[in-house]
Coordinates of C-alpha atoms and ligand atoms in Angstrom, one line a residue:
X84 CA 13.8 -32.7 22.9
X85 CA 12.8 -29.0 22.8
X86 CA 13.7 -26.4 20.2
X87 CA 16.0 -24.8 22.9
X88 CA 18.0 -28.1 23.0
X89 CA 18.1 -28.2 19.2
X90 CA 19.4 -24.7 19.2
X91 CA 22.1 -25.5 21.8
X92 CA 23.2 -28.6 19.9
X93 CA 23.4 -26.8 16.6
X94 CA 25.4 -23.9 18.1
X95 CA 28.3 -26.5 18.2
X96 CA 27.9 -27.3 14.5
X97 CA 27.1 -23.9 13.0
X98 CA 30.3 -21.9 13.6
X99 CA 30.1 -19.4 10.8
X100 CA 26.6 -19.5 9.5
X101 CA 23.4 -18.0 10.9
X102 CA 21.4 -19.8 13.6
X103 CA 18.2 -18.4 14.9
X104 CA 15.3 -19.6 17.1
X105 CA 11.7 -18.5 16.5
X106 CA 12.7 -16.6 13.4
X107 CA 9.8 -15.0 11.4
X108 CA 9.8 -16.6 7.9
X109 CA 8.0 -13.6 6.3
X110 CA 11.5 -12.1 6.0
X111 CA 12.5 -15.0 3.7
X112 CA 9.4 -15.5 1.5
X113 CA 8.2 -13.5 -1.4
X114 CA 4.6 -13.4 -0.2
X115 CA 6.0 -11.6 3.0
X116 CA 3.6 -13.5 5.2
X117 CA 3.3 -16.5 7.5
X118 CA 4.7 -17.6 11.0
X119 CA 8.1 -18.4 12.4
X120 CA 10.5 -21.3 12.1
X121 CA 11.4 -23.0 15.4
X122 CA 15.0 -23.0 14.2
X123 CA 16.4 -21.3 11.1
X124 CA 19.9 -22.3 9.9
X125 CA 21.7 -20.4 7.1
X126 CA 25.0 -22.4 6.6
X127 CA 28.0 -20.9 5.0
X128 CA 29.7 -24.2 4.0
X129 CA 28.6 -27.6 2.7
X130 CA 30.0 -29.1 6.0
X131 CA 27.6 -27.0 8.0
X132 CA 24.8 -28.0 5.7
X133 CA 25.6 -31.7 6.0
X134 CA 25.9 -31.4 9.8
X135 CA 22.4 -29.8 10.0
X136 CA 20.8 -32.4 7.7
X137 CA 22.5 -35.3 9.7
X138 CA 21.5 -33.8 13.1
X139 CA 17.8 -33.5 11.9
X140 CA 17.8 -37.0 10.6
X141 CA 19.5 -38.6 13.7
X142 CA 17.0 -36.8 16.1
X143 CA 14.0 -37.3 13.8
X144 CA 13.4 -33.5 13.6
X145 CA 11.4 -32.3 10.6
X146 CA 13.6 -30.3 8.2
X147 CA 12.3 -28.0 5.5
X148 CA 14.5 -26.6 2.7
X149 CA 13.5 -23.0 2.0
X150 CA 15.0 -21.5 -1.2
X151 CA 14.2 -18.0 -2.1
X152 CA 10.6 -18.5 -0.9
X153 CA 9.3 -17.4 -4.3
X154 CA 6.9 -20.4 -4.6
X155 CA 6.1 -21.1 -1.0
X156 CA 3.3 -20.0 1.4
X157 CA 4.1 -20.5 5.1
X158 CA 1.0 -20.9 7.3
X159 CA 0.5 -18.4 10.1
X160 CA 1.4 -20.9 12.8
X161 CA 4.9 -21.3 11.3
X162 CA 7.1 -24.3 10.7
X163 CA 8.0 -26.8 13.4
X164 CA 11.5 -28.2 13.4
X165 CA 14.4 -26.8 11.4
X166 CA 14.3 -24.6 8.3
X167 CA 17.4 -24.7 6.2
X168 CA 18.1 -21.7 4.0
X169 CA 21.0 -21.9 1.5
X170 CA 21.3 -18.3 0.5
X171 CA 25.0 -18.1 1.6
X172 CA 25.9 -21.1 -0.7
X173 CA 25.7 -19.0 -3.8
X174 CA 28.9 -19.5 -5.8
X175 CA 28.7 -19.5 -9.6
X176 CA 31.5 -20.7 -11.8
X177 CA 31.6 -20.6 -15.6
X178 CA 34.2 -22.5 -17.7
X179 CA 33.7 -22.6 -21.4
X180 CA 30.1 -23.7 -22.0
X181 CA 29.8 -25.3 -18.5
X182 CA 28.1 -23.5 -15.7
X183 CA 28.4 -24.7 -12.1
X184 CA 26.1 -23.0 -9.5
X185 CA 25.5 -23.7 -5.8
X186 CA 22.0 -24.4 -4.6
X187 CA 21.5 -21.0 -2.9
X188 CA 22.6 -18.9 -5.9
X189 CA 19.8 -16.9 -7.6
X190 CA 18.7 -18.5 -10.8
X191 CA 18.4 -15.1 -12.5
X192 CA 22.1 -14.3 -11.5
X193 CA 23.2 -17.6 -13.2
X194 CA 21.1 -16.7 -16.2
X195 CA 22.5 -13.2 -16.5
X196 CA 26.1 -14.1 -15.8
X197 CA 25.9 -16.8 -18.5
X198 CA 24.3 -14.4 -20.9
X199 CA 27.1 -11.9 -20.2
X200 CA 29.6 -14.6 -21.3
X201 CA 27.7 -15.0 -24.6
X202 CA 26.3 -18.3 -23.5
X203 CA 22.8 -19.0 -24.8
X204 CA 20.1 -21.3 -23.4
X205 CA 19.5 -19.7 -19.9
X206 CA 17.7 -16.6 -21.1
X207 CA 14.3 -17.9 -20.2
X208 CA 15.2 -17.7 -16.5
X209 CA 16.4 -14.1 -16.4
X210 CA 13.4 -13.0 -14.4
X211 CA 12.6 -16.1 -12.3
X212 CA 13.2 -15.1 -8.7
X213 CA 14.0 -18.5 -7.3
X214 CA 17.2 -20.1 -6.1
X215 CA 19.1 -22.8 -8.2
X216 CA 17.8 -25.4 -5.7
X217 CA 14.2 -24.2 -5.9
X218 CA 14.4 -24.1 -9.7
X219 CA 15.8 -27.6 -9.8
X220 CA 13.1 -28.9 -7.4
X221 CA 10.3 -27.2 -9.4
X222 CA 11.9 -27.7 -12.9
X223 CA 11.3 -23.9 -13.3
X224 CA 10.5 -22.6 -16.7
X225 CA 9.2 -19.7 -18.7
X226 CA 8.6 -18.5 -22.2
X227 CA 9.2 -21.9 -23.8
X228 CA 12.4 -22.8 -21.9
X229 CA 12.8 -24.9 -18.8
X230 CA 15.6 -26.2 -16.5
X231 CA 15.3 -29.6 -18.1
X232 CA 16.7 -28.2 -21.4
X233 CA 20.1 -27.3 -20.0
X234 CA 20.7 -29.4 -16.8
X235 CA 23.6 -31.9 -16.9
X236 CA 23.7 -33.1 -13.3
X237 CA 22.8 -32.1 -9.7
X238 CA 24.6 -32.8 -6.4
X239 CA 22.1 -33.4 -3.6
X240 CA 22.1 -34.6 0.0
X241 CA 19.7 -37.4 0.9
X242 CA 17.6 -37.1 4.0
X243 CA 20.3 -39.1 5.8
X244 CA 22.9 -36.5 4.8
X245 CA 24.6 -38.7 2.1
X246 CA 25.9 -36.8 -0.8
X247 CA 24.9 -38.2 -4.3
X248 CA 25.1 -37.0 -7.9
X249 CA 22.0 -37.3 -10.1
X250 CA 22.2 -37.2 -13.8
X251 CA 19.5 -35.4 -15.9
X252 CA 17.7 -38.7 -16.5
X253 CA 17.6 -39.6 -12.9
X254 CA 16.0 -36.2 -12.0
X255 CA 12.6 -37.2 -13.5
X256 CA 12.0 -33.6 -14.5
X257 CA 8.4 -33.0 -15.5
X258 CA 6.0 -30.0 -15.5
X259 CA 7.0 -28.1 -12.3
X260 CA 8.1 -31.4 -10.7
X261 CA 11.2 -33.5 -10.1
X262 CA 12.5 -36.4 -8.0
X263 CA 14.0 -33.8 -5.7
X264 CA 10.6 -32.9 -4.1
X265 CA 9.4 -36.5 -4.4
X266 CA 12.3 -37.9 -2.4
X267 CA 13.0 -34.9 -0.2
X268 CA 16.6 -34.4 -1.5
X269 CA 18.4 -31.2 -0.7
X270 CA 20.2 -29.6 -3.7
X271 CA 23.7 -28.5 -3.0
X272 CA 24.7 -27.5 -6.6
X273 CA 23.8 -27.9 -10.2
X274 CA 25.8 -28.2 -13.5
X275 CA 24.4 -26.8 -16.7
X276 CA 25.5 -26.9 -20.3
X277 CA 24.9 -24.0 -22.6
X278 CA 25.8 -23.1 -26.2
X279 CA 27.9 -20.2 -27.5
X280 CA 25.6 -17.6 -28.9
X281 CA 25.4 -14.1 -30.3
X282 CA 25.8 -11.5 -27.5
X283 CA 23.4 -9.1 -29.3
X284 CA 20.7 -11.8 -29.6
X285 CA 21.0 -12.9 -26.0
X286 CA 20.7 -9.3 -24.8
X287 CA 17.7 -8.7 -27.0
X288 CA 16.0 -11.9 -25.8
X289 CA 16.5 -11.0 -22.1
X290 CA 15.3 -7.4 -22.7
X291 CA 12.2 -8.7 -24.4
X292 CA 11.4 -11.3 -21.7
X293 CA 12.0 -8.7 -19.0
X294 CA 9.6 -6.3 -20.7
X295 CA 7.0 -9.1 -21.1
X296 CA 7.3 -9.9 -17.4
X297 CA 7.2 -6.3 -16.1
X298 CA 4.2 -5.4 -18.3
X299 CA 2.1 -8.5 -17.4
X300 CA 3.0 -9.4 -13.8
X301 CA 2.1 -7.6 -10.6
X302 CA 5.8 -7.2 -9.5
X303 CA 4.9 -4.2 -7.4
X304 CA 3.2 -6.5 -4.8
X305 CA 4.5 -9.5 -2.8
X306 CA 3.3 -12.8 -4.3
X307 CA 4.4 -16.4 -5.0
X308 CA 4.1 -16.1 -8.7
X309 CA 1.6 -18.3 -10.5
X310 CA -0.4 -20.0 -7.8
X311 CA -1.8 -22.8 -10.0
X312 CA -0.3 -25.2 -12.5
X313 CA -1.5 -25.0 -16.1
X314 CA -4.4 -27.4 -16.3
X315 CA -4.2 -29.6 -19.5
X316 CA -6.0 -27.8 -22.3
X317 CA -6.5 -24.5 -20.4
X318 CA -4.7 -21.5 -18.9
X319 CA -5.3 -21.1 -15.1
X320 CA -5.2 -17.3 -15.4
X321 CA -7.8 -17.2 -18.2
X322 CA -10.2 -19.5 -16.2
X323 CA -9.8 -17.2 -13.1
X324 CA -10.2 -14.1 -15.2
X325 CA -13.3 -15.5 -16.9
X326 CA -14.8 -16.3 -13.5
X327 CA -14.6 -12.6 -12.7
X328 CA -12.3 -13.0 -9.7
X329 CA -9.7 -10.3 -10.3
X330 CA -9.6 -7.9 -7.4
X331 CA -11.5 -10.3 -5.2
X332 CA -10.0 -12.0 -2.1
X333 CA -9.9 -12.2 1.7
X334 CA -8.4 -9.7 4.1
X335 CA -5.2 -8.3 2.6
X336 CA -4.9 -10.9 -0.2
X337 CA -6.4 -10.5 -3.6
X338 CA -6.4 -12.0 -7.1
X339 CA -4.2 -9.7 -9.1
X340 CA -6.0 -7.3 -11.4
X341 CA -2.9 -7.3 -13.6
X342 CA -2.5 -11.1 -13.9
X343 CA -5.3 -13.4 -12.7
X344 CA -2.9 -16.3 -12.1
X345 CA -1.2 -14.4 -9.3
X346 CA -2.6 -13.8 -5.8
X347 CA -0.9 -10.8 -4.3
X348 CA -0.4 -9.7 -0.7
X349 CA -1.9 -6.3 -1.2
X350 CA -2.3 -5.1 2.3
X351 CA -0.7 -6.9 5.2
X352 CA -2.3 -10.2 4.3
X353 CA -2.1 -13.2 6.7
X354 CA -1.4 -16.7 5.3
X355 CA -5.0 -17.5 6.3
X356 CA -6.2 -14.6 4.0
X357 CA -4.0 -15.9 1.2
X358 CA -5.0 -19.6 1.5
X359 CA -8.7 -18.6 1.8
X360 CA -8.3 -16.7 -1.5
X361 CA -6.7 -19.8 -3.1
X362 CA -9.7 -21.9 -1.9
X363 CA -12.2 -19.4 -3.2
X364 CA -10.5 -19.4 -6.6
X365 CA -10.4 -23.2 -6.8
X366 CA -14.1 -23.5 -5.9
X367 CA -15.3 -20.8 -8.3
X368 CA -13.3 -22.2 -11.2
X369 CA -14.6 -25.7 -10.5
X370 CA -18.1 -24.4 -10.3
X371 CA -17.8 -22.3 -13.5
X372 CA -15.7 -24.6 -15.7
X373 CA -15.6 -28.0 -14.0
X374 CA -11.8 -27.7 -13.8
X375 CA -9.8 -28.8 -10.7
X376 CA -6.9 -26.3 -10.3
X377 CA -3.8 -27.9 -9.0
X378 CA -1.4 -25.9 -6.8
X379 CA 2.0 -24.9 -8.1
X380 CA 2.9 -23.1 -4.9
X381 CA 3.9 -25.2 -1.9
X382 CA 1.9 -24.5 1.3
X383 CA 3.9 -25.4 4.4
X384 CA 3.7 -25.2 8.2
X385 CA 0.9 -25.2 10.7
X386 CA -2.3 -23.3 11.3
X387 CA -2.1 -20.7 14.0
X388 CA -3.6 -21.9 17.3
X389 CA -6.5 -19.9 18.5
X390 CA -7.8 -19.5 22.0
X391 CA -11.4 -20.4 21.3
Ligands
FAD194 P1 11.0 -22.0 -2.7 O1 9.8 -21.2 -3.1 O2 11.8 -21.6 -1.5 O3 10.6 -23.6 -2.6 C1 9.9 -24.2 -3.6 C2 10.1 -25.7 -3.4 O4 11.5 -26.0 -3.8 C3 9.9 -26.2 -2.0 O5 9.4 -27.5 -2.0 C4 11.3 -26.3 -1.4 O6 11.5 -27.2 -0.3 C5 12.1 -26.7 -2.7 N1 13.5 -26.2 -2.6 C6 14.0 -25.0 -2.6 N2 15.3 -25.0 -2.6 C7 15.7 -26.3 -2.6 C8 17.0 -27.0 -2.5 N3 18.1 -26.3 -2.4 N4 16.9 -28.3 -2.5 C9 15.8 -29.0 -2.5 N5 14.6 -28.4 -2.6 C10 14.5 -27.1 -2.6 N6 8.4 -20.1 -11.7 C11 8.6 -20.6 -12.9 O7 8.8 -21.8 -13.1 N7 8.6 -19.7 -14.0 C12 8.4 -18.4 -13.8 O8 8.3 -17.7 -14.8 C13 8.1 -17.9 -12.5 N8 7.9 -16.6 -12.3 C14 7.7 -16.1 -11.1 C15 7.5 -14.7 -10.9 C16 7.3 -14.2 -9.6 C17 7.1 -12.8 -9.3 C18 7.4 -15.1 -8.5 C19 7.2 -14.6 -7.0 C20 7.6 -16.5 -8.7 C21 7.8 -17.0 -10.0 N9 8.0 -18.3 -10.2 C22 8.2 -18.8 -11.5 C23 8.0 -19.3 -9.1 C24 9.3 -19.6 -8.4 O9 10.2 -18.5 -8.7 C25 10.0 -20.9 -8.9 O10 9.1 -22.0 -8.7 C26 11.3 -21.1 -8.3 O11 11.9 -22.2 -8.9 C27 11.2 -21.5 -6.8 O12 12.5 -21.3 -6.2 P2 12.7 -20.9 -4.7 O13 14.2 -21.0 -4.5 O14 12.1 -19.6 -4.4 O15 12.0 -22.1 -4.0

């Protein structure tokens, strides 16, 4: 079946959401680079989401869940199959100390809304630019806090389109990993439990974390955040800095001069530039310190076909 047939079939299922063919994914990722999706679906309801997942499963079409694209690098040849983007499933409900958020809500909105209700525990995420689904998949964390500390349960769709609820223990949350990516589940919503705190202390903590982020991270350029996981016993940024790699890169991509753990799209980089810069960093750090850096970012999609 061709992508044009997928598009036609999905037109009957996606009545209110967005459906596009050959849609450039640089519009949806924070590195602002990479190729197009054969099909992009932005559902407005859980039913549309389920229908898309079932359709992909029944027709054996690859399906990629794209959150806010803040930890994802899409290769220049783009993504074959269907890309599902949940940005319109973004409801957040707070009752007492319980917070319910849909998978496409921004995690920093959930953090800030909770803080504004004098709930403490979510401050660590006030500057993480991911979606709730992406934060669950990656067990996002910062400044000593992580999703694992506050999650109660998550509702996901399996690859077959069956809805199931996973408790905290079933999520197998570890350092930037979870059962969600291992099993290819799609996060529909998450429930968190927070504590009642002092409004003044919550505001002060968020202001401090925002200051730390803005002063240390190259937020003025597109990036995917920290490219590498923290190797046991080391800091990736320090190893890269001590290798003298800041300011170096390929094409428009460069190891940030502000934070060596970030690779920024400084000047119309292609995904090839970005990935070559990643490879260069890995090989230099291995050569200098004998440490194998493991990727935190997810690289997806296909190489661009060339004519030679
Ligand atoms: P994406 O990048 O879109 O996807 C990442 C992975 O999650 C993919 O495998 C994708 O398939 C999967 N995924 C996304 N949504 C879903 C869903 N609904 N269901 C199932 N799987 C899904 N991360 C931190 O942990 N701490 C930080 O302090 C931090 N700071 C950052 C600062 C900057 C400037 C940037 C650009 C990134 C930073 N990140 C940080 C990385 C990133 O924000 C997190 O990893 C975030 O959790 C990724 O969420 P996302 O929605 O953007 O996911």
